[in-house]
CSV table of C-alpha atoms in Angstrom, one decimal:
chain,number,residue,atom,x,y,z
A,1,MET,CA,20.2,37.6,-32.0
A,2,GLU,CA,16.5,37.1,-32.7
A,3,LYS,CA,16.5,33.8,-33.4
A,4,ILE,CA,17.5,33.1,-29.9
A,5,LEU,CA,15.3,36.3,-28.2
A,6,ILE,CA,11.9,35.4,-29.6
A,7,PRO,CA,12.2,31.8,-28.4
A,8,VAL,CA,13.4,33.1,-25.1
A,9,LEU,CA,10.4,35.9,-24.7
A,10,ILE,CA,7.9,33.2,-26.1
A,11,SER,CA,8.7,30.4,-23.4
A,12,PHE,CA,8.9,33.2,-20.7
A,13,ALA,CA,5.9,34.9,-21.5
A,14,ILE,CA,4.0,31.1,-21.4
A,15,ALA,CA,6.2,30.4,-18.1
A,16,THR,CA,4.6,33.2,-16.4
A,17,VAL,CA,0.6,32.6,-17.5
A,18,CYS,CA,1.6,28.8,-16.7
A,19,GLY,CA,3.1,31.4,-13.4
A,20,VAL,CA,0.4,34.1,-13.0
A,21,ILE,CA,-3.1,30.9,-13.5
A,22,LEU,CA,-1.6,28.5,-10.8
A,23,THR,CA,-1.1,31.9,-8.3
A,24,VAL,CA,-4.7,33.4,-8.9
A,25,SER,CA,-6.6,29.8,-8.7
A,26,SER,CA,-4.9,28.8,-5.9
A,27,LYS,CA,-5.6,32.0,-3.5
A,28,LEU,CA,-9.2,32.2,-5.8
A,29,PHE,CA,-10.0,28.4,-5.1
A,30,ALA,CA,-7.8,27.7,-1.6
A,31,VAL,CA,-9.1,25.7,1.0
A,32,LYS,CA,-9.5,26.7,4.5
A,33,GLU,CA,-7.8,23.8,6.1
A,34,ASP,CA,-8.9,22.4,9.9
A,35,GLU,CA,-5.6,23.6,11.4
A,36,LYS,CA,-5.7,21.5,13.9
A,37,PHE,CA,-6.3,18.1,11.8
A,38,VAL,CA,-2.6,19.1,10.3
A,39,LYS,CA,-0.7,20.2,13.0
A,40,ILE,CA,-2.1,16.7,14.9
A,41,ARG,CA,-1.5,14.7,12.1
A,42,ASP,CA,2.2,15.7,11.2
A,43,CYS,CA,2.8,14.6,14.6
A,44,LEU,CA,1.4,11.4,13.9
A,45,PRO,CA,4.5,9.1,12.1
A,46,GLY,CA,2.3,7.9,8.9
A,47,ALA,CA,2.9,4.6,9.2
A,48,ASN,CA,-1.3,4.1,8.7
A,49,CYS,CA,-1.1,1.0,10.8
A,50,GLY,CA,-4.4,0.5,12.8
A,51,ALA,CA,-3.1,0.3,16.3
A,52,CYS,CA,-5.1,2.8,17.3
A,53,GLY,CA,-8.2,1.6,16.5
A,54,TYR,CA,-9.0,4.5,12.9
A,55,SER,CA,-9.0,3.7,9.7
A,56,GLY,CA,-4.7,5.1,9.8
A,57,CYS,CA,-3.1,8.4,10.7
A,58,ASP,CA,-5.4,11.0,8.8
A,59,GLY,CA,-8.5,9.3,10.6
A,60,TYR,CA,-7.3,9.0,14.2
A,61,ALA,CA,-5.8,13.1,13.5
A,62,LYS,CA,-9.3,13.6,12.0
A,63,ALA,CA,-10.8,12.7,15.4
A,64,LEU,CA,-8.6,14.1,18.5
A,65,SER,CA,-9.2,17.3,15.7
A,66,GLU,CA,-13.5,17.0,15.8
A,67,GLY,CA,-12.7,16.7,19.5
A,68,LYS,CA,-14.8,13.0,18.9
A,69,THR,CA,-12.2,11.9,21.0
A,70,ASP,CA,-9.6,12.8,23.5
A,71,VAL,CA,-7.2,10.2,23.6
A,72,THR,CA,-4.3,11.0,23.3
A,73,ASN,CA,-1.5,8.3,23.0
A,74,LEU,CA,-3.7,5.6,21.3
A,75,CYS,CA,-0.3,5.6,18.5
A,76,VAL,CA,1.8,2.9,19.3
A,77,PRO,CA,3.7,3.2,16.7
A,78,GLY,CA,4.4,7.4,17.6
A,79,GLY,CA,4.9,6.6,21.2
A,80,ASP,CA,5.2,9.0,23.9
A,81,GLY,CA,6.8,11.5,21.6
A,82,ALA,CA,3.7,11.7,19.3
A,83,ALA,CA,1.5,11.8,22.3
A,84,LYS,CA,3.5,14.5,24.5
A,85,GLU,CA,3.0,16.2,21.2
A,86,ILE,CA,-0.6,16.5,20.1
A,87,ALA,CA,-1.4,16.6,24.0
A,88,ALA,CA,1.0,19.8,23.5
A,89,VAL,CA,-1.5,21.0,20.2
A,90,LEU,CA,-4.8,20.3,22.1
A,91,GLY,CA,-3.5,22.0,25.2
A,92,VAL,CA,-4.5,18.7,27.4
A,93,GLU,CA,-1.8,17.0,30.1
A,94,ALA,CA,-0.1,13.7,27.8
A,95,GLU,CA,-0.6,9.9,29.2
A,96,GLU,CA,2.0,7.7,28.8
A,97,VAL,CA,1.9,5.4,25.7
A,98,VAL,CA,2.4,1.5,27.1
A,99,LYS,CA,4.6,-0.4,24.6
A,100,LYS,CA,3.3,-2.9,23.0
A,101,VAL,CA,4.7,-6.0,21.6
A,102,ALA,CA,3.6,-8.9,19.3
A,103,TYR,CA,4.4,-12.3,20.5
A,104,ILE,CA,3.6,-16.1,18.7
A,105,ALA,CA,1.6,-17.6,21.5
A,106,CYS,CA,3.0,-21.4,20.6
A,107,ASN,CA,6.0,-23.7,19.9
A,108,GLY,CA,4.8,-26.2,18.0
A,109,ASN,CA,8.0,-26.0,15.9
A,110,CYS,CA,8.6,-28.3,12.8
A,111,ASP,CA,10.2,-30.9,15.9
A,112,ALA,CA,7.4,-30.8,18.2
A,113,ALA,CA,4.0,-30.4,16.2
A,114,PRO,CA,3.9,-33.8,13.3
A,115,ARG,CA,1.5,-32.6,10.3
A,116,LYS,CA,-1.0,-34.6,9.6
A,117,TYR,CA,-0.6,-34.1,5.5
A,118,GLU,CA,1.4,-32.1,3.0
A,119,TYR,CA,-0.1,-28.7,2.0
A,120,HIS,CA,0.7,-27.9,-1.5
A,121,GLY,CA,-1.1,-25.4,-2.3
A,122,GLN,CA,-0.3,-20.8,-1.7
A,123,MET,CA,2.0,-20.1,0.9
A,124,SER,CA,-1.3,-18.6,3.2
A,125,CYS,CA,-1.8,-19.6,6.7
A,126,ARG,CA,-5.8,-18.5,5.8
A,127,THR,CA,-5.7,-20.5,2.4
A,128,ALA,CA,-3.8,-23.8,4.6
A,129,ASN,CA,-6.6,-23.3,7.2
A,130,MET,CA,-9.4,-23.5,4.7
A,131,SER,CA,-8.3,-26.8,4.3
A,132,TYR,CA,-9.0,-29.3,7.6
A,133,ASN,CA,-8.0,-26.5,9.8
A,134,GLY,CA,-5.1,-26.3,8.4
A,135,ASP,CA,-2.0,-29.4,8.8
A,136,LYS,CA,-1.2,-29.4,12.1
A,137,HIS,CA,-2.7,-32.0,14.2
A,138,CYS,CA,-3.1,-29.1,16.8
A,139,THR,CA,-6.1,-26.8,15.1
A,140,PHE,CA,-5.1,-23.5,17.6
A,141,ALA,CA,-1.7,-23.6,16.0
A,142,CYS,CA,0.7,-21.3,14.2
A,143,LEU,CA,1.0,-22.5,11.0
A,144,GLY,CA,4.0,-20.8,9.6
A,145,TYR,CA,2.2,-20.2,6.5
A,146,GLY,CA,3.9,-16.9,7.0
A,147,ASP,CA,1.2,-14.7,6.9
A,148,CYS,CA,1.7,-12.0,9.6
A,149,ALA,CA,5.6,-11.9,8.1
A,150,ASN,CA,4.0,-10.9,5.4
A,151,ILE,CA,1.8,-8.2,6.5
A,152,CYS,CA,4.5,-6.8,9.0
A,153,PRO,CA,5.6,-3.2,8.2
A,154,GLN,CA,8.7,-3.7,10.4
A,155,ASN,CA,9.7,-7.3,9.1
A,156,ALA,CA,9.6,-7.8,12.6
A,157,ILE,CA,8.2,-11.2,12.2
A,158,SER,CA,10.3,-14.4,10.4
A,159,ILE,CA,9.8,-18.3,10.5
A,160,GLU,CA,11.6,-20.3,12.3
A,161,ASN,CA,12.2,-23.6,11.9
A,162,GLY,CA,7.6,-24.2,11.0
A,163,VAL,CA,6.7,-21.3,13.4
A,164,ALA,CA,6.4,-17.4,13.0
A,165,ASN,CA,8.8,-15.6,15.2
A,166,VAL,CA,8.5,-12.3,16.8
A,167,ASP,CA,11.4,-9.5,16.8
A,168,PRO,CA,10.6,-7.4,20.0
A,169,ARG,CA,13.6,-5.2,18.8
A,170,LYS,CA,12.0,-4.4,15.6
A,171,CYS,CA,7.8,-5.4,15.9
A,172,ILE,CA,6.3,-1.3,17.0
A,173,GLY,CA,3.5,-2.9,18.8
A,174,CYS,CA,1.0,-2.5,15.7
A,175,GLY,CA,-1.0,-5.1,15.7
A,176,MET,CA,-1.0,-5.9,12.4
A,177,CYS,CA,0.3,-9.5,12.4
A,178,ALA,CA,-2.5,-10.1,15.5
A,179,ARG,CA,-5.9,-9.2,12.9
A,180,VAL,CA,-4.0,-11.6,10.0
A,181,CYS,CA,-3.6,-15.0,11.5
A,182,PRO,CA,-5.9,-16.7,11.2
A,183,ASN,CA,-6.0,-19.2,14.4
A,184,HIS,CA,-5.7,-16.0,17.0
A,185,VAL,CA,-1.8,-16.9,18.1
A,186,ILE,CA,-0.6,-13.7,17.7
A,187,HIS,CA,-1.3,-11.5,20.8
A,188,LEU,CA,0.3,-7.4,22.0
A,189,ILE,CA,1.4,-7.8,25.2
A,190,LYS,CA,3.1,-5.3,27.1
A,191,ASP,CA,7.2,-4.8,26.6
A,192,THR,CA,7.9,-4.7,30.3
A,193,SER,CA,6.6,-8.2,30.6
A,194,ARG,CA,8.9,-11.1,31.6
A,195,VAL,CA,7.2,-15.0,30.9
A,196,ALA,CA,3.9,-15.9,28.2
A,197,VAL,CA,2.6,-19.4,27.4
A,198,LEU,CA,3.9,-20.2,24.5
A,199,CYS,CA,0.5,-22.8,23.2
A,200,SER,CA,-2.7,-21.9,22.3
A,201,ASN,CA,-4.3,-25.0,22.8
A,202,HIS,CA,-7.6,-25.2,24.6
A,203,ASP,CA,-7.7,-29.1,24.1
A,204,LYS,CA,-7.8,-31.6,27.2
A,205,GLY,CA,-4.2,-32.9,27.9
A,206,ALA,CA,-4.5,-35.8,26.1
A,207,VAL,CA,-5.0,-34.7,23.2
A,208,THR,CA,-3.0,-32.2,22.7
A,209,ARG,CA,-0.3,-34.0,24.2
A,210,LYS,CA,-0.9,-36.2,21.3
A,211,ALA,CA,-1.2,-33.1,19.0
A,212,CYS,CA,2.3,-31.4,19.4
A,213,THR,CA,4.7,-32.0,22.1
A,214,ASN,CA,5.3,-28.7,23.4
A,215,GLY,CA,1.6,-27.6,24.0
A,216,CYS,CA,-0.2,-27.3,27.2
A,217,ILE,CA,-1.4,-29.7,28.9
A,218,GLY,CA,-3.6,-27.6,31.5
A,219,CYS,CA,-2.0,-29.7,34.6
A,220,GLY,CA,-2.1,-27.2,36.3
A,221,LYS,CA,1.6,-26.6,38.3
A,222,CYS,CA,2.1,-23.8,37.1
A,223,GLN,CA,-1.6,-22.2,38.9
A,224,LYS,CA,-0.1,-24.0,42.3
A,225,THR,CA,3.4,-22.4,41.9
A,226,CYS,CA,3.0,-18.8,41.8
A,227,SER,CA,3.2,-16.9,44.1
A,228,HIS,CA,1.5,-14.2,43.7
A,229,ASP,CA,-1.9,-15.8,41.9
A,230,ALA,CA,-1.0,-14.9,38.6
A,231,ILE,CA,-1.5,-17.8,36.7
A,232,HIS,CA,-4.7,-19.6,36.3
A,233,VAL,CA,-5.4,-22.4,33.8
A,234,GLU,CA,-8.7,-22.0,31.7
A,235,HIS,CA,-9.7,-24.1,29.8
A,236,ASN,CA,-7.5,-27.1,29.9
A,237,LEU,CA,-5.2,-23.1,29.1
A,238,ALA,CA,-2.9,-22.1,31.2
A,239,VAL,CA,-3.0,-18.1,31.0
A,240,ILE,CA,-1.1,-15.1,32.9
A,241,ASP,CA,-3.1,-12.0,34.6
A,242,TYR,CA,-0.4,-9.6,33.3
A,243,GLU,CA,-1.0,-6.9,36.5
A,244,LYS,CA,-0.6,-9.0,39.1
A,245,CYS,CA,2.5,-10.7,37.4
A,246,ILE,CA,5.9,-9.6,38.7
A,247,GLY,CA,7.6,-12.0,36.4
A,248,CYS,CA,9.8,-14.7,39.2
A,249,GLY,CA,10.2,-17.3,36.3
A,250,ASP,CA,8.9,-19.9,39.1
A,251,CYS,CA,5.5,-21.5,36.7
A,252,ALA,CA,8.3,-21.2,33.6
A,253,SER,CA,10.4,-23.4,35.7
A,254,ALA,CA,7.5,-26.0,37.1
A,255,CYS,CA,5.9,-26.3,33.3
A,256,PRO,CA,6.7,-29.8,32.6
A,257,VAL,CA,5.9,-29.1,29.0
A,258,HIS,CA,8.2,-26.0,28.9
A,259,CYS,CA,5.9,-24.3,27.3
A,260,ILE,CA,5.5,-21.1,29.2
A,261,VAL,CA,8.9,-19.6,29.0
A,262,GLU,CA,10.6,-16.4,30.5
A,263,LYS,CA,11.9,-13.8,27.3
A,264,CYS,CA,12.9,-10.7,27.3
A,265,PHE,CA,10.0,-8.5,25.4
A,266,ARG,CA,11.8,-4.9,25.3
A,267,THR,CA,11.9,-3.2,22.3
A,268,ASP,CA,14.6,-0.6,23.8
A,269,ASN,CA,18.5,-1.8,23.6
B,1,MET,CA,-13.7,9.9,-40.5
B,2,PHE,CA,-15.4,8.1,-38.3
B,3,LYS,CA,-13.5,4.6,-39.2
B,4,THR,CA,-10.7,6.9,-38.6
B,5,LEU,CA,-11.4,7.9,-35.3
B,6,ILE,CA,-12.0,4.8,-34.3
B,7,LEU,CA,-9.1,3.1,-35.9
B,8,ILE,CA,-7.0,5.6,-34.1
B,9,LEU,CA,-8.9,5.0,-30.7
B,10,MET,CA,-8.8,1.1,-31.2
B,11,GLY,CA,-4.9,1.0,-32.1
B,12,GLY,CA,-4.4,3.8,-28.6
B,13,VAL,CA,-6.1,1.0,-26.9
B,14,LEU,CA,-4.4,-2.6,-28.5
B,15,ILE,CA,-2.0,-2.1,-31.0
B,16,ASN,CA,0.5,1.3,-30.0
B,17,ASN,CA,0.1,0.9,-26.0
B,18,TYR,CA,2.3,2.7,-24.0
B,19,VAL,CA,3.0,0.6,-21.7
B,20,LEU,CA,2.9,-2.7,-23.3
B,21,GLN,CA,4.5,-1.4,-26.9
B,22,GLN,CA,6.3,1.8,-26.6
B,23,PHE,CA,7.4,1.6,-23.2
B,24,LEU,CA,6.3,4.5,-22.1
B,25,GLY,CA,5.0,5.2,-18.3
B,26,ILE,CA,6.5,2.4,-17.4
B,27,CYS,CA,7.2,3.6,-13.9
B,28,PRO,CA,3.8,3.9,-12.2
B,29,PHE,CA,2.4,0.4,-14.1
B,30,LEU,CA,5.4,-1.3,-11.6
B,31,GLY,CA,5.4,1.3,-8.9
B,32,VAL,CA,1.0,1.2,-8.5
B,33,SER,CA,0.2,-2.3,-9.9
B,34,LYS,CA,0.1,-4.2,-6.7
B,35,LYS,CA,-3.6,-4.0,-6.1
B,36,VAL,CA,-6.3,-3.7,-8.6
B,37,ASN,CA,-8.0,-0.9,-7.4
B,38,GLN,CA,-4.9,1.3,-7.3
B,39,ALA,CA,-4.1,0.5,-10.9
B,40,VAL,CA,-7.6,1.0,-11.7
B,41,GLY,CA,-7.6,4.8,-9.8
B,42,MET,CA,-3.8,5.0,-11.3
B,43,GLY,CA,-5.3,4.5,-15.0
B,44,VAL,CA,-7.9,6.8,-13.9
B,45,ALA,CA,-6.6,9.3,-13.0
B,46,VAL,CA,-3.6,9.2,-16.7
B,47,THR,CA,-6.7,9.1,-18.8
B,48,PHE,CA,-8.1,12.1,-17.6
B,49,VAL,CA,-5.1,14.5,-17.0
B,50,MET,CA,-3.9,12.7,-20.4
B,51,LEU,CA,-7.6,14.1,-22.3
B,52,PHE,CA,-7.1,18.1,-20.4
B,53,ALA,CA,-2.8,17.6,-21.6
B,54,THR,CA,-4.4,17.3,-25.3
B,55,ALA,CA,-6.6,19.6,-25.3
B,56,ALA,CA,-4.4,22.7,-23.8
B,57,THR,CA,-1.2,21.5,-25.1
B,58,TYR,CA,-2.4,21.0,-29.1
B,59,PRO,CA,-3.8,24.9,-29.3
B,60,ILE,CA,-0.7,26.1,-28.0
B,61,TYR,CA,1.4,24.4,-30.7
B,62,ALA,CA,-0.8,25.4,-33.4
B,63,TYR,CA,-1.2,29.0,-32.9
B,64,ILE,CA,1.8,29.9,-31.2
B,65,LEU,CA,4.2,27.4,-31.7
B,66,GLU,CA,4.2,26.9,-35.1
B,67,PRO,CA,3.3,29.5,-36.2
B,68,ASN,CA,6.6,31.2,-35.4
B,69,GLY,CA,8.3,28.6,-36.9
B,70,LEU,CA,9.1,27.7,-33.3
B,71,SER,CA,8.1,23.9,-33.5
B,72,PHE,CA,11.7,23.1,-31.9
B,73,LEU,CA,10.5,24.5,-28.6
B,74,GLN,CA,7.3,22.1,-27.6
B,75,THR,CA,9.2,19.6,-25.1
B,76,ILE,CA,9.9,21.7,-23.5
B,77,VAL,CA,6.6,24.0,-23.2
B,78,PHE,CA,5.0,20.7,-23.2
B,79,ILE,CA,6.0,20.2,-20.0
B,80,LEU,CA,5.7,23.6,-18.6
B,81,VAL,CA,2.2,23.6,-20.0
B,82,ILE,CA,1.2,20.1,-18.3
B,83,ALA,CA,3.2,20.4,-15.2
B,84,THR,CA,1.0,23.7,-14.4
B,85,LEU,CA,-2.6,21.6,-15.9
B,86,VAL,CA,-2.2,18.9,-12.9
B,87,GLN,CA,-1.5,21.6,-10.4
B,88,PHE,CA,-4.6,23.2,-11.7
B,89,VAL,CA,-6.6,20.4,-11.7
B,90,GLU,CA,-5.7,19.8,-8.2
B,91,ILE,CA,-6.1,22.9,-6.6
B,92,VAL,CA,-9.9,23.7,-8.4
B,93,LEU,CA,-10.4,19.2,-7.6
B,94,LYS,CA,-9.6,20.2,-3.9
B,95,LYS,CA,-12.7,23.1,-3.9
B,96,PHE,CA,-15.1,21.7,-5.9
B,97,ILE,CA,-14.6,17.3,-6.0
B,98,PRO,CA,-13.2,17.0,-2.6
B,99,SER,CA,-14.7,13.5,-3.3
B,100,LEU,CA,-12.4,12.4,-6.5
B,101,PHE,CA,-9.2,14.8,-4.9
B,102,LYS,CA,-9.3,11.8,-2.1
B,103,ALA,CA,-9.7,9.5,-4.4
B,104,LEU,CA,-7.1,10.6,-7.3
B,105,GLY,CA,-5.3,11.1,-3.7
B,106,VAL,CA,-1.3,10.9,-4.5
B,107,TYR,CA,-2.3,9.4,-8.3
B,108,LEU,CA,-3.2,13.6,-9.5
B,109,PRO,CA,1.0,14.8,-8.4
B,110,LEU,CA,2.6,12.0,-9.7
B,111,ILE,CA,1.5,11.9,-12.7
B,112,THR,CA,3.2,15.7,-13.0
B,113,THR,CA,6.2,14.1,-14.1
B,114,ASN,CA,4.5,11.2,-15.9
B,115,CYS,CA,6.1,10.4,-19.6
B,116,ALA,CA,3.1,8.6,-21.7
B,117,VAL,CA,1.2,11.7,-20.8
B,118,LEU,CA,3.8,14.2,-22.2
B,119,GLY,CA,4.3,11.6,-24.8
B,120,VAL,CA,1.1,11.1,-26.2
B,121,THR,CA,0.9,15.1,-26.8
B,122,LEU,CA,4.3,15.0,-28.7
B,123,ASN,CA,3.1,11.8,-30.6
B,124,ASN,CA,-0.1,13.6,-31.5
B,125,ILE,CA,1.6,16.2,-33.1
B,126,THR,CA,4.0,13.7,-35.3
B,127,ASP,CA,1.5,11.6,-36.4
B,128,GLY,CA,-0.1,15.2,-37.6
B,129,TYR,CA,-3.5,14.5,-35.7
B,130,ASN,CA,-6.1,17.5,-36.6
B,131,PHE,CA,-7.7,18.6,-32.7
B,132,LEU,CA,-10.3,15.8,-33.1
B,133,GLU,CA,-8.0,12.7,-33.4
B,134,SER,CA,-5.7,14.2,-31.0
B,135,MET,CA,-8.7,13.6,-28.2
B,136,VAL,CA,-9.2,10.3,-29.5
B,137,SER,CA,-6.0,9.2,-29.6
B,138,SER,CA,-5.6,9.8,-25.9
B,139,LEU,CA,-8.8,8.7,-25.5
B,140,GLY,CA,-7.2,5.4,-26.8
B,141,VAL,CA,-4.0,6.3,-25.0
B,142,GLY,CA,-5.4,6.7,-21.7
B,143,LEU,CA,-8.1,3.7,-22.1
B,144,GLY,CA,-4.4,1.3,-22.9
B,145,PHE,CA,-2.9,2.3,-20.0
B,146,LEU,CA,-6.1,2.0,-17.8
B,147,LEU,CA,-5.7,-1.5,-19.3
B,148,ALA,CA,-2.6,-2.3,-19.3
B,149,MET,CA,-2.2,-1.1,-15.4
B,150,VAL,CA,-5.8,-3.4,-14.3
B,151,LEU,CA,-4.1,-7.0,-16.0
B,152,PHE,CA,-1.2,-6.6,-14.7
B,153,ALA,CA,-2.2,-5.5,-11.2
B,154,GLY,CA,-4.1,-9.2,-11.6
B,155,VAL,CA,-1.4,-11.4,-13.2
B,156,ARG,CA,0.4,-9.5,-10.1
B,157,SER,CA,-1.7,-10.6,-7.6
B,158,ARG,CA,-1.8,-13.9,-8.2
B,159,ILE,CA,1.5,-13.6,-8.8
B,160,GLU,CA,2.7,-12.9,-5.6
B,161,MET,CA,1.2,-15.7,-3.8
B,162,CYS,CA,3.8,-18.3,-6.0
B,163,PRO,CA,5.9,-20.1,-4.4
B,164,ALA,CA,9.3,-18.3,-6.3
B,165,PRO,CA,12.8,-19.0,-5.8
B,166,LYS,CA,14.2,-16.8,-3.8
B,167,ALA,CA,16.7,-15.2,-6.7
B,168,PHE,CA,13.9,-13.9,-8.6
B,169,LYS,CA,11.2,-12.7,-5.6
B,170,GLY,CA,10.2,-9.2,-5.8
B,171,LEU,CA,11.0,-6.8,-9.0
B,172,PRO,CA,12.3,-9.4,-11.4
B,173,THR,CA,9.2,-12.3,-11.4
B,174,THR,CA,7.5,-8.5,-11.7
B,175,LEU,CA,9.5,-7.5,-14.8
B,176,ILE,CA,9.6,-11.6,-16.4
B,177,ALA,CA,6.0,-11.2,-16.1
B,178,ALA,CA,5.2,-7.1,-17.2
B,179,SER,CA,7.2,-8.9,-20.6
B,180,ILE,CA,5.5,-11.4,-20.8
B,181,VAL,CA,1.9,-9.7,-20.7
B,182,ALA,CA,3.7,-7.3,-23.6
B,183,MET,CA,4.3,-9.9,-25.6
B,184,SER,CA,0.1,-11.2,-25.7
B,185,PHE,CA,-0.3,-7.5,-26.7
B,186,TYR,CA,2.1,-7.9,-29.7
B,187,GLY,CA,-1.4,-10.5,-30.7
B,188,PHE,CA,-3.7,-7.5,-31.6
B,189,SER,CA,-1.1,-6.1,-34.6
B,190,GLY,CA,-3.6,-6.3,-37.4
B,191,VAL,CA,-6.0,-7.9,-35.5
B,192,ILE,CA,-7.6,-3.7,-36.2
B,193,GLU,CA,-7.2,-2.8,-39.6
B,194,GLY,CA,-7.9,-6.9,-40.8
B,195,LEU,CA,-11.7,-6.1,-39.0
B,196,LEU,CA,-11.9,-2.5,-40.8
B,197,GLY,CA,-9.6,-2.2,-43.4
């Protein structure tokens, strides 16, 4: 009997001492945390993507709780739900979150844009871009080595035929890909948009044409066709003004090089 | 005396490296070695906890368990004490050194269940070390863990960039790299004794 009782008692005693020490110390050394901060932090999804412009979810929650900002709709991944919860905690009116989605403004795939040399370095757009601005003739192009695909937290980007492609249904609009792209060909647009220019080339038409058969040559046909003054050629590249665009698709059908496309960017369904 | 301590320290760092030679603490070794700065954070935290754990468990063994003939209780008691200790350290750090608490971040609670910490406290007793030797041994083992983490994080950050075959992408390459790094540590066996002996 003693053989069992003594070990049990000693273990029990040590456990009790440990428990008492922890209880006392947690009371004694308790740190007061800002209640608001904790509540707001719980509303945010915790992806730490940085789409809000702060260093992460903690940074945004801190800025909100300390009153440095009162904009509650900055969290794109959290969407309307998070914005409403934050607004409820702060006691302000909720603002609607504009769902955004990334798209690649380049369609210089392997068939359209020939390579100027064989690249055998690290499989990274940043490194490839260091040698003669990448291996494509077009210096504005998507290089297709997948820096964006690697950083995407949702695996929404895939490389297809030498060009990155975003799956809007997976995209949460955090914009990490846009920040990592060395040529800045990734942009965030509203998910209600229906037309996009798939080119970033600012060279003159003849130069663009030689570098890539899918590139915008800046002919201005889209500008003339558009009945809402929503598309303009700026520095040899068509740019859509999404405030005015109604998504009729006239420019897409007028474009001789098919670099303007009609596409569904909806993140739901 | 001094020589023995140096031997124990260097033995812990290089020869009996816990991760690479004894395969303890593999979980954080593979999990937190993606970036060098994270690996340093984890390594420092483990060293820190190992020292505290040894300082706490050795007296318990020497003055409570052994005199009563209860050394068979050591594993369960040590788990209990280490878990409490880590919690306690976390509470104290949060109160008094918030910057260090933030730097160690998620690593501290992760260490609670790290078998390398339990392993070093148990091995110190199996090896018959006294208190000072135990502390030096824990320091050595902790530094060895830090060294292995940092080395491997460096290796890994280079491997990530390489175009591996699809079947080997990710964990398989990591495991192969780990085995090669472990093999390289075999080169150290005998070196320290040869230098000092």
